[in-house]
mmCIF file of C-alpha atoms in Angstrom:
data_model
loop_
_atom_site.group_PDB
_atom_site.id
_atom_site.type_symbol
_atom_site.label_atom_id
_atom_site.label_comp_id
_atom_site.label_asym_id
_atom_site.label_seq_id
_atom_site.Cartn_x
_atom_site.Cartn_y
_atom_site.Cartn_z
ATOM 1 C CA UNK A 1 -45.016 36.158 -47.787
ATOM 2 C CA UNK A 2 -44.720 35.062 -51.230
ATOM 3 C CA UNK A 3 -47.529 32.883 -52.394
ATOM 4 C CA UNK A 4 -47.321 30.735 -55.937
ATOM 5 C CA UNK A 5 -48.360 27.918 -57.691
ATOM 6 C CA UNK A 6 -45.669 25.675 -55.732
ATOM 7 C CA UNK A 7 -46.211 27.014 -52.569
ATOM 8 C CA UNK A 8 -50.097 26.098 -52.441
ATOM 9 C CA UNK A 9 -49.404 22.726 -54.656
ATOM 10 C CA UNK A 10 -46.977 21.359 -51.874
ATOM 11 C CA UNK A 11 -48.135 22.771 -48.791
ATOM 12 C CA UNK A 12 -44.613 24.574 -48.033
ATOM 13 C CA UNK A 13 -44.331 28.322 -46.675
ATOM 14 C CA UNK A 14 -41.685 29.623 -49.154
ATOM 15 C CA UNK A 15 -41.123 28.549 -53.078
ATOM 16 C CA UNK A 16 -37.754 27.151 -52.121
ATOM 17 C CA UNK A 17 -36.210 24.233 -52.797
ATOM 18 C CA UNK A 18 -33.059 22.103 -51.211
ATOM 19 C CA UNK A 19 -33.005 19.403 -54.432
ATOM 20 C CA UNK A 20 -31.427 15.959 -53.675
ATOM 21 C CA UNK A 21 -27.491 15.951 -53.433
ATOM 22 C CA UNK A 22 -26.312 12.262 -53.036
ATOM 23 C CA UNK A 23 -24.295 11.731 -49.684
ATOM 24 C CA UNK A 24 -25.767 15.003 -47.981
ATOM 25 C CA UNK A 25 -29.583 14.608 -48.478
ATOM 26 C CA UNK A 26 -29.830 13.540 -44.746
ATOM 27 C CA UNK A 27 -32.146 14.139 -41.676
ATOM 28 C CA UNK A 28 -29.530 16.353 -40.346
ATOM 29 C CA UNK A 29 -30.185 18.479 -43.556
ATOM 30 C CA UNK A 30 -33.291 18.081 -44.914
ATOM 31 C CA UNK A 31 -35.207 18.871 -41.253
ATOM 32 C CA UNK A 32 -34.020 22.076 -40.465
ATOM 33 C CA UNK A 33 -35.293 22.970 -44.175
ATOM 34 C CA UNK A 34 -38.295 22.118 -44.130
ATOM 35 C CA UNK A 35 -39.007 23.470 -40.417
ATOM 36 C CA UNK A 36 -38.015 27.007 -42.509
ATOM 37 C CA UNK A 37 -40.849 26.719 -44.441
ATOM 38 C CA UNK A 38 -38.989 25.141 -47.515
ATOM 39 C CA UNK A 39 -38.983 21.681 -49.363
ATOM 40 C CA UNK A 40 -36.198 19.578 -48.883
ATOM 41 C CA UNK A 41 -35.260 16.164 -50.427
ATOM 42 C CA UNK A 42 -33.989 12.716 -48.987
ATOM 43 C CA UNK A 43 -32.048 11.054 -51.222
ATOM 44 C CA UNK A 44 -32.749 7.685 -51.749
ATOM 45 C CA UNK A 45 -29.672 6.233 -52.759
ATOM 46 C CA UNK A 46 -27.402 7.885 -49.689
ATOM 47 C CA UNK A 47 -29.279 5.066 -47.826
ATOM 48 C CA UNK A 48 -27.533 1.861 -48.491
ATOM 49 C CA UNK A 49 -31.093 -0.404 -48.420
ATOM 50 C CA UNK A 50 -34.537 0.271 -48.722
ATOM 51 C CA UNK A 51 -35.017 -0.340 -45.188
ATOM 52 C CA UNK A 52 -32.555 2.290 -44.311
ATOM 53 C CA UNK A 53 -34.325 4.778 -46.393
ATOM 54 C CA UNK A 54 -37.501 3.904 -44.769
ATOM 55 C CA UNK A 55 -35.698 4.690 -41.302
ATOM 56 C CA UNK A 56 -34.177 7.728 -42.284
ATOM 57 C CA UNK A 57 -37.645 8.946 -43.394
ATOM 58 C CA UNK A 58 -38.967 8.192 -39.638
ATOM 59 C CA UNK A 59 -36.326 9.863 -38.104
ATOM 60 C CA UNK A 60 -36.602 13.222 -40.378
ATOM 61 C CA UNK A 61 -40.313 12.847 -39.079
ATOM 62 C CA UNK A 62 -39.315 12.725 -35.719
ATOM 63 C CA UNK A 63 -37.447 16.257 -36.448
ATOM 64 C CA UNK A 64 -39.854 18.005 -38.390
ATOM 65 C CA UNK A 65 -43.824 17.750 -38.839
ATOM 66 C CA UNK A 66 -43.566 20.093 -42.218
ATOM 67 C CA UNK A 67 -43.028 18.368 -45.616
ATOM 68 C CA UNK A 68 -40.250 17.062 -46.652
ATOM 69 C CA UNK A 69 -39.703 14.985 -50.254
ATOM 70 C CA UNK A 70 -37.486 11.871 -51.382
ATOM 71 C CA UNK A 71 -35.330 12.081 -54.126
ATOM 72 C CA UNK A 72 -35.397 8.955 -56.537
ATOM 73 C CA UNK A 73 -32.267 9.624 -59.122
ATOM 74 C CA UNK A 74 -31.895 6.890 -61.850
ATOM 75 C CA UNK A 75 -28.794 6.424 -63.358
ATOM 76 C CA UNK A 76 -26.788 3.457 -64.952
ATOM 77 C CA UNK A 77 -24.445 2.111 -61.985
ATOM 78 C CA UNK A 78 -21.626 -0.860 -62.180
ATOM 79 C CA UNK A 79 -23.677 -2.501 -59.775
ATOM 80 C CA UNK A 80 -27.582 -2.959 -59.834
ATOM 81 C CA UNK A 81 -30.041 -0.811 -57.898
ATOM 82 C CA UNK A 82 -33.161 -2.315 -56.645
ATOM 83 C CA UNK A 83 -34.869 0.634 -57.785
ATOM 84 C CA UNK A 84 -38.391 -0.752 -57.404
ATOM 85 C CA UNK A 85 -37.425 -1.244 -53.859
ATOM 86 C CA UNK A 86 -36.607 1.707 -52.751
ATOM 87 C CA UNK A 87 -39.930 2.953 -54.569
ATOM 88 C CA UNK A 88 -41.623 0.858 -52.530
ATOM 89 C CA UNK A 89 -39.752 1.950 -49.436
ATOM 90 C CA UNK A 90 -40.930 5.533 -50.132
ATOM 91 C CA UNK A 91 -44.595 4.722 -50.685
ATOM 92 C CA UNK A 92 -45.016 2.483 -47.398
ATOM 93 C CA UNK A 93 -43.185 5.227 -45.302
ATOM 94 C CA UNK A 94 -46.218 7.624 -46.523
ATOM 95 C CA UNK A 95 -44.078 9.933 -48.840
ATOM 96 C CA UNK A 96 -46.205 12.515 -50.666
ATOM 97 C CA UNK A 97 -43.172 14.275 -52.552
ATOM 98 C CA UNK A 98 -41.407 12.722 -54.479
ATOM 99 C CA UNK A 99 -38.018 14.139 -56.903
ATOM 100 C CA UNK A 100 -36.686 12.234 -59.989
ATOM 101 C CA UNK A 101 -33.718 12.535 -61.637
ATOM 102 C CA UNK A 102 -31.660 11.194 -64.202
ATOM 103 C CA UNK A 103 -33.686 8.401 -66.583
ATOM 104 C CA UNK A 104 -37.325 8.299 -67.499
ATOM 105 C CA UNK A 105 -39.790 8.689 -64.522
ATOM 106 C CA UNK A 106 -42.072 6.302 -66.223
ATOM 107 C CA UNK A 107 -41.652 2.747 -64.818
ATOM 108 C CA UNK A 108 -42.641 4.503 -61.389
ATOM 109 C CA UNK A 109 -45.113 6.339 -62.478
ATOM 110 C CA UNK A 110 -48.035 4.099 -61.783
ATOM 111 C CA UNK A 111 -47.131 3.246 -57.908
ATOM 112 C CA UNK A 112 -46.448 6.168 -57.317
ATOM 113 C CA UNK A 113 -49.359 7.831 -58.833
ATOM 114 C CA UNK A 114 -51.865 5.477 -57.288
ATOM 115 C CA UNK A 115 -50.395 5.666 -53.566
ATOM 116 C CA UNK A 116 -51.221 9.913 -54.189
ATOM 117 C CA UNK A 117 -47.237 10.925 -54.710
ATOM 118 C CA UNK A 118 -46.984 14.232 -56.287
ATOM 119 C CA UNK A 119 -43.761 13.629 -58.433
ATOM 120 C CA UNK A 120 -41.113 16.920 -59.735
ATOM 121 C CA UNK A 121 -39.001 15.641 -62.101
ATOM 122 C CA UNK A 122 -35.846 17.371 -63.223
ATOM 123 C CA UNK A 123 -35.195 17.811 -67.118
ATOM 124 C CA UNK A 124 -32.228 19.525 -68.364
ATOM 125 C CA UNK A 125 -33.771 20.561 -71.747
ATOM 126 C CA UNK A 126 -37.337 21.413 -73.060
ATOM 127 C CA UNK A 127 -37.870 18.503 -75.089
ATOM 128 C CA UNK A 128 -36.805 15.999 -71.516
ATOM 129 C CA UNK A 129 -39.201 18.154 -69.756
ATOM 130 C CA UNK A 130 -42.148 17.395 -72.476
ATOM 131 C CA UNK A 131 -41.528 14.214 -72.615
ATOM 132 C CA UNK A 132 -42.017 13.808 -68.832
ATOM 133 C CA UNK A 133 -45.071 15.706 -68.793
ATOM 134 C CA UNK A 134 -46.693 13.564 -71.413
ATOM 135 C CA UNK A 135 -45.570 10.585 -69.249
ATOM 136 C CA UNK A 136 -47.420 12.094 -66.372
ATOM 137 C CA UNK A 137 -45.249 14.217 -63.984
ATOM 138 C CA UNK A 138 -47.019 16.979 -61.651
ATOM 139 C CA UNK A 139 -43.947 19.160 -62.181
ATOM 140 C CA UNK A 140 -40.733 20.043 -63.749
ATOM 141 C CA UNK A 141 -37.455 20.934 -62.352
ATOM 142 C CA UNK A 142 -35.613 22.325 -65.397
ATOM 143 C CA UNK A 143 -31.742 22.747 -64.871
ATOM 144 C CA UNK A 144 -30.485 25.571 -66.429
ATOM 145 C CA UNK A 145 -25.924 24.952 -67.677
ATOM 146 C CA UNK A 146 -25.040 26.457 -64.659
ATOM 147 C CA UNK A 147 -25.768 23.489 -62.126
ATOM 148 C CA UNK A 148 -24.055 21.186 -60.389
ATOM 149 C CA UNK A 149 -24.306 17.440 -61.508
ATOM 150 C CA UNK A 150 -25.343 17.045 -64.839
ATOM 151 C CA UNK A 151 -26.550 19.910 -66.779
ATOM 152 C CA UNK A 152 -26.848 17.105 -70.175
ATOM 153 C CA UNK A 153 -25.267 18.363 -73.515
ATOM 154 C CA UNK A 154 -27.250 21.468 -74.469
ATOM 155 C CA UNK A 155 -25.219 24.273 -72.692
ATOM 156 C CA UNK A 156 -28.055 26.353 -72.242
ATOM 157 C CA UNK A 157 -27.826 28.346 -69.447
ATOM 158 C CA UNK A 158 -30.798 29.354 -67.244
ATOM 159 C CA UNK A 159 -31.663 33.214 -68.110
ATOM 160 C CA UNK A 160 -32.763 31.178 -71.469
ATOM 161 C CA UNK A 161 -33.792 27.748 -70.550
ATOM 162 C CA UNK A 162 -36.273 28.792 -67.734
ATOM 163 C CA UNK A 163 -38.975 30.717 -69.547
ATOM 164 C CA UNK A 164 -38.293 28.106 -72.852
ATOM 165 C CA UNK A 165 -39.594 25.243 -70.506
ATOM 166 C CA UNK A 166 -42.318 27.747 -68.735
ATOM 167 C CA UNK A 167 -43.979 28.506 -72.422
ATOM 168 C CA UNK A 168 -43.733 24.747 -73.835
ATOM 169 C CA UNK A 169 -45.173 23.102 -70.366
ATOM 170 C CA UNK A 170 -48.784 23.450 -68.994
ATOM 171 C CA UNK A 171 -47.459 21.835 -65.733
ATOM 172 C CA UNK A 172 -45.387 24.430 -63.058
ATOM 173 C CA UNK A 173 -41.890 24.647 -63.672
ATOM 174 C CA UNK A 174 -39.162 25.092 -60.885
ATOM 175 C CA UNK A 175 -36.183 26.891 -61.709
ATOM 176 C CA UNK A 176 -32.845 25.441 -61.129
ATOM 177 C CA UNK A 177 -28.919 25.870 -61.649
ATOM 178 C CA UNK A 178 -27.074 28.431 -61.091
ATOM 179 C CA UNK A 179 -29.609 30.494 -58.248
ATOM 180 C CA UNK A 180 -28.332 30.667 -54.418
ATOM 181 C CA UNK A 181 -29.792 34.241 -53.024
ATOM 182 C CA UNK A 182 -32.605 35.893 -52.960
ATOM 183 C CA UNK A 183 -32.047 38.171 -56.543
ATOM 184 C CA UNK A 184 -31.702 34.706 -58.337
ATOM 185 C CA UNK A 185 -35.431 33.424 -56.450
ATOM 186 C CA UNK A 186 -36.676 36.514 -57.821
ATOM 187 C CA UNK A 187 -35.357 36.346 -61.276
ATOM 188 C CA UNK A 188 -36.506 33.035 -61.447
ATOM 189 C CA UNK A 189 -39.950 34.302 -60.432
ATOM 190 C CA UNK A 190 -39.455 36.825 -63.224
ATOM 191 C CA UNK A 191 -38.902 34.529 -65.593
ATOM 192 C CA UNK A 192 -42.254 32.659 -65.110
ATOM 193 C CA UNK A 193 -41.013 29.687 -62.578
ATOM 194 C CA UNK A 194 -42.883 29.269 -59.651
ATOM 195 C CA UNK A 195 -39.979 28.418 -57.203
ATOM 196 C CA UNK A 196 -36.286 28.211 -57.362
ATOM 197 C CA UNK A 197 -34.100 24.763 -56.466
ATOM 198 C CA UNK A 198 -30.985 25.434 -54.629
ATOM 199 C CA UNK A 199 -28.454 22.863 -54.014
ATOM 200 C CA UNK A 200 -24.475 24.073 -53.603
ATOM 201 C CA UNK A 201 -25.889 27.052 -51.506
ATOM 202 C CA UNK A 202 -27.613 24.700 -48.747
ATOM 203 C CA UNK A 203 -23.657 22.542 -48.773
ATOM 204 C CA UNK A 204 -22.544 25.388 -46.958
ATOM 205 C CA UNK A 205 -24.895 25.024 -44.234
ATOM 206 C CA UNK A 206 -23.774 24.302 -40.390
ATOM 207 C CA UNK A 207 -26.433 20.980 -40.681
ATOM 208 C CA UNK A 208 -25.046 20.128 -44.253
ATOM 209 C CA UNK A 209 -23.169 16.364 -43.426
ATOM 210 C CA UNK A 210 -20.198 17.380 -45.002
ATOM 211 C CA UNK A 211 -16.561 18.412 -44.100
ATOM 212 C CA UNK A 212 -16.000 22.173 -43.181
ATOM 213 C CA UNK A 213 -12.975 22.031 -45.155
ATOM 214 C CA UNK A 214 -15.660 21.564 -48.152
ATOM 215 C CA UNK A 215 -18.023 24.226 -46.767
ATOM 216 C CA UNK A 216 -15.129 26.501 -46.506
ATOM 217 C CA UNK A 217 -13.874 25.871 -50.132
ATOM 218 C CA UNK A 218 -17.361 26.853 -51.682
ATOM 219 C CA UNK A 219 -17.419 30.078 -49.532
ATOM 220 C CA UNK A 220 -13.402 30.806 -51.135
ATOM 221 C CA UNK A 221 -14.112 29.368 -54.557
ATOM 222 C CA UNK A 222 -15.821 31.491 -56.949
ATOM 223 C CA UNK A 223 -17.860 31.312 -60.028
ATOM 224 C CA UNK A 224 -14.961 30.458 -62.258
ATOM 225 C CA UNK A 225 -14.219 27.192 -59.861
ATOM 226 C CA UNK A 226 -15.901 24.264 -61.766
ATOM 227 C CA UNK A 227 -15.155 22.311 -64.471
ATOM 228 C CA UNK A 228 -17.307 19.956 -66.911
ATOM 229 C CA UNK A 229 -15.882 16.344 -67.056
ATOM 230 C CA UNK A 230 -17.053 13.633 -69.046
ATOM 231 C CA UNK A 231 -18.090 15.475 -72.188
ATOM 232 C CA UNK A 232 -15.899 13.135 -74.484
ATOM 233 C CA UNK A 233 -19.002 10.361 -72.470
ATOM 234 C CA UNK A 234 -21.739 12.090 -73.498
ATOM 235 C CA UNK A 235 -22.572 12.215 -69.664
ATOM 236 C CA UNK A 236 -21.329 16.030 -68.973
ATOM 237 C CA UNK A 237 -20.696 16.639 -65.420
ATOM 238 C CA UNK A 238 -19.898 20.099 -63.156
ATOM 239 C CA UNK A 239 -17.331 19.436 -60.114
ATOM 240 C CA UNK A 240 -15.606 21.377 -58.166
ATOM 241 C CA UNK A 241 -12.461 22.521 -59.646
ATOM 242 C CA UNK A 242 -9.340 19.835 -57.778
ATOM 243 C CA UNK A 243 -6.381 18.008 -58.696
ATOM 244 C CA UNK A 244 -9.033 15.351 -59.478
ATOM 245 C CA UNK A 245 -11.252 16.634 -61.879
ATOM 246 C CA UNK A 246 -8.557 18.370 -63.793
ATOM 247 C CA UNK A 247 -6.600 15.131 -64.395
ATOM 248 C CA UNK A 248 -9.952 13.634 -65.720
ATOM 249 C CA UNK A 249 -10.733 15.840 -67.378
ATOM 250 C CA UNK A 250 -6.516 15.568 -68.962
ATOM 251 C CA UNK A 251 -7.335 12.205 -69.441
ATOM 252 C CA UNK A 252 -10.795 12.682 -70.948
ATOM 253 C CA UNK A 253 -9.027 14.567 -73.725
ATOM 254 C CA UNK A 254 -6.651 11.525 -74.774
ATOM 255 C CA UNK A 255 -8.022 10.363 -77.891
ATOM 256 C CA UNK A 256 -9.195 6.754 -77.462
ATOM 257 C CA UNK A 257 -10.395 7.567 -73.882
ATOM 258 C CA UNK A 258 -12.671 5.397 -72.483
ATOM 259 C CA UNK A 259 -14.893 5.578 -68.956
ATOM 260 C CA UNK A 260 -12.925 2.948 -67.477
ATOM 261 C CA UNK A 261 -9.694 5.352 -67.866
ATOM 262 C CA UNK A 262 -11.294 7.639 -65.303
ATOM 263 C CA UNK A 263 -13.544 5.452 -63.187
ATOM 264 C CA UNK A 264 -11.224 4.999 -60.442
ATOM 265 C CA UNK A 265 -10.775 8.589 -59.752
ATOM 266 C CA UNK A 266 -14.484 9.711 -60.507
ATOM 267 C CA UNK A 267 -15.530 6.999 -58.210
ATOM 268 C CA UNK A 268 -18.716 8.257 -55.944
ATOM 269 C CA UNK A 269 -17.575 6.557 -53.137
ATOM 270 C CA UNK A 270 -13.837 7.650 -53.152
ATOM 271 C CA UNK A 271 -15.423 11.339 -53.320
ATOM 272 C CA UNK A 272 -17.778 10.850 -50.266
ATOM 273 C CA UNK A 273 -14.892 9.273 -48.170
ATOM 274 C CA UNK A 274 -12.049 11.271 -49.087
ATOM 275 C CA UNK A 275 -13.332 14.655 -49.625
ATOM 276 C CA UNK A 276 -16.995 14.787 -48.004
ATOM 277 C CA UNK A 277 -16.227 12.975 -44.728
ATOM 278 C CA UNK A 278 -12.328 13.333 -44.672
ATOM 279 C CA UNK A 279 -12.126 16.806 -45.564
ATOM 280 C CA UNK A 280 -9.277 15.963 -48.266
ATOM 281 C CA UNK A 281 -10.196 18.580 -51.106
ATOM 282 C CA UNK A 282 -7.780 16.922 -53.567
ATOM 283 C CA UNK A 283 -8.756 13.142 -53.698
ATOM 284 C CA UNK A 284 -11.969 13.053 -54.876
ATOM 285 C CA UNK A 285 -14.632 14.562 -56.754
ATOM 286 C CA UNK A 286 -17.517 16.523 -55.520
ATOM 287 C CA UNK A 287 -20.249 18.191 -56.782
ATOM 288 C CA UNK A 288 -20.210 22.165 -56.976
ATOM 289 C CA UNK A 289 -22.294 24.486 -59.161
ATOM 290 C CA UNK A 290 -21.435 27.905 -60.467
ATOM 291 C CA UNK A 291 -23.600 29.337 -57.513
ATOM 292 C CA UNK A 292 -21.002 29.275 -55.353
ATOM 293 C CA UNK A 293 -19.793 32.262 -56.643
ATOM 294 C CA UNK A 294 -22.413 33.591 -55.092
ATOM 295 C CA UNK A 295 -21.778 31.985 -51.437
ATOM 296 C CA UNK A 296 -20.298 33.606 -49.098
ATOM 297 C CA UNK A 297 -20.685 32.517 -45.741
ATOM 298 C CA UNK A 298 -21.484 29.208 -44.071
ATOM 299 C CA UNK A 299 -24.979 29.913 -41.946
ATOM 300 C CA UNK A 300 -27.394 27.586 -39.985
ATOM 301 C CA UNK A 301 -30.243 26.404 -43.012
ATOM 302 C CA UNK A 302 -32.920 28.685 -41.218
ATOM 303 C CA UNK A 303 -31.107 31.529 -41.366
ATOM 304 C CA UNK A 304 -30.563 30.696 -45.222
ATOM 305 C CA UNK A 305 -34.149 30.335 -45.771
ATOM 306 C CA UNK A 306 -34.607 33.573 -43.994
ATOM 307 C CA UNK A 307 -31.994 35.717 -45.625
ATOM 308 C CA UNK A 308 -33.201 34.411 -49.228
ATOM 309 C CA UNK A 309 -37.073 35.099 -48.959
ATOM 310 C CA UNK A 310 -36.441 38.586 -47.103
ATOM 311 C CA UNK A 311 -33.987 39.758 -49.916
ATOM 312 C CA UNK A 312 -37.066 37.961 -52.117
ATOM 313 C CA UNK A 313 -39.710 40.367 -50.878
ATOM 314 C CA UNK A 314 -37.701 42.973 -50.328
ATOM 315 C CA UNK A 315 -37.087 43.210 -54.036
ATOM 316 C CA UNK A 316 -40.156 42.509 -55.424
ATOM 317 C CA UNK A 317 -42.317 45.135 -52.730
ATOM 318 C CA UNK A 318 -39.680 48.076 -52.874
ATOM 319 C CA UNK A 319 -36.659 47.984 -54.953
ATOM 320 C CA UNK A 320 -38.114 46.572 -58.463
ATOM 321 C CA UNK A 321 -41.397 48.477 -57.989
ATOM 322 C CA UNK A 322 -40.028 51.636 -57.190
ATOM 323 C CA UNK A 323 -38.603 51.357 -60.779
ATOM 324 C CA UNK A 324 -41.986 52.009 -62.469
ATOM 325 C CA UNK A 325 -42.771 55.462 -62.379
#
């Protein structure tokens, strides 16, 4: 079993983390993690009201008596959020974990803090992740270039962002982008993080509330099968490689581009109906990380779990040992 700083912090078995993936951070999902002994996230905004997230967090209970987290991601949206809503949501259903994404943590801070929430946020650089330590975060998810979502405008990839944000933070860091097997757990180990986020690996689960078309694209693509969008924005993003996302990104390099040019096609919604639920690969975008090069089969989420921590400890009790002579 391998112990750490995350493991005994969040009362989890294994230093593993399913992060919060709009549309697919579900009960169906997020359950079957955390009865593996990891830490998987809700996410807020997949639940169209505040009372729905507080009914989807009842019903995960009613599947699993391990912890489980809720993601809170804050982002500028065409149409307004009632963000302190869904906080509240989260602290009257008795949610100890919580995940933020995306803008300052701060404005939450002080409910959450007070009710006893133990909040990771995620930072893409060092400086993000100091600021939100300073601001009062218990930890820091820092996502290294090669993740899904939005990896911000730095470009630096994990191998050197990692151990940057573990020597500039006094709070435990969580390593994320770019990891879906047991090697990558252990590098991030290696590299001073005390557990490793996974999110494309834990799409191509059999719970995962996806289409199998989708799960069986991830398992086919490989590393070379995203693309950034939305650089031209200032708002860099990593899809899946589709008819989609290339034709943004054709029209993201007209000069004079603006966001309304593209919003249409990068619509959230026309990805989660089209491509997530329909199983059209082609008419909408979706989220993918350079991990899935490293996919290779679609597997129940406890058998993921299992296969990453026993490659995990087989590594660090034999194989890297056995090195030092």
């Amino acid at each position: 079993m391998i112990r750490t700083t995350f493991t005994e912090m969040f009362g989890v078995e294994h230093p593993l983390v399913c992060g919060g993936m709009t549309g697919l951070g579900t009960a169906e999902l997020i359950a079957p993690v955390a009865n593996a002994g990891a830490l998987g996230f809700l996410t807020a905004l997949t639940q169209p009201t505040p009372e729905a997230l507080a009914a989807e967090v009842a019903r995960t209970r009613e599947l699993t008596d391990r912890p489980f987290g809720v993601n809170l991601t804050i982002l500028p949206t065409r149409d307004p959020v009632p963000y302190d809503e869904y906080r509240a949501a989260i602290i009257e259903s008795g949610v100890r974990i919580v995940e933020t994404a995306g803008s300052s943590p701060e404005p939450h801070l002080p409910d959450f803090k007070a009710a006893g929430v133990q909040v990771i946020h995620k930072a893409t650089s060092v400086r993000h992740a100091l600021s939100a330590q300073r601001k009062g975060v218990d930890a820091i998810s820092i996502d290294g270039f090669e993740c899904a979502g939005h990896p911000g405008e730095d470009d630096v990839p994990g191998l050197v962002l990692i151990p940057a944000a573990v020597r500039a933070l006094e709070i435990p860091v969580i390593a994320s982008g770019g990891l879906a097997t047991g090697a990558g757990l252990v590098a991030a180990l290696a590299l001073g993080a005390c557990a490793a986020n996974m999110g494309t690996r834990f799409m191509a689960t059999d719970e995962a509330p996806l289409h199998d078309n989708v799960k069986q694209q991830l398992v086919a693509n490989d590393e070379r099968d995203t693309v950034l969008i939305f650089r031209e924005f200032r708002n860099t993003a990593r899809v899946a490689r589709n008819a989609v996302s290339e034709q943004i990104r054709e029209i993201g390099a007209r000069p004079g581009t603006t966001f309304a040019d593209v919003a249409d096609l990068a619509s959230g919604v026309r990805g989660r109906e089209r491509v997530l639920t329909a199983g059209a690969l082609d008419d909408g975008l979706w989220w993918a990380g350079q991990a899935q090069g490293l996919i290779h089969d679609v597997a129940p989420a406890a058998d993921v779990v299992a296969t990453i921590i026993a490659e995990a400890e087989l590594l660090l009790g034999g194989t890297l040992p056995a090195l030092v002579r």
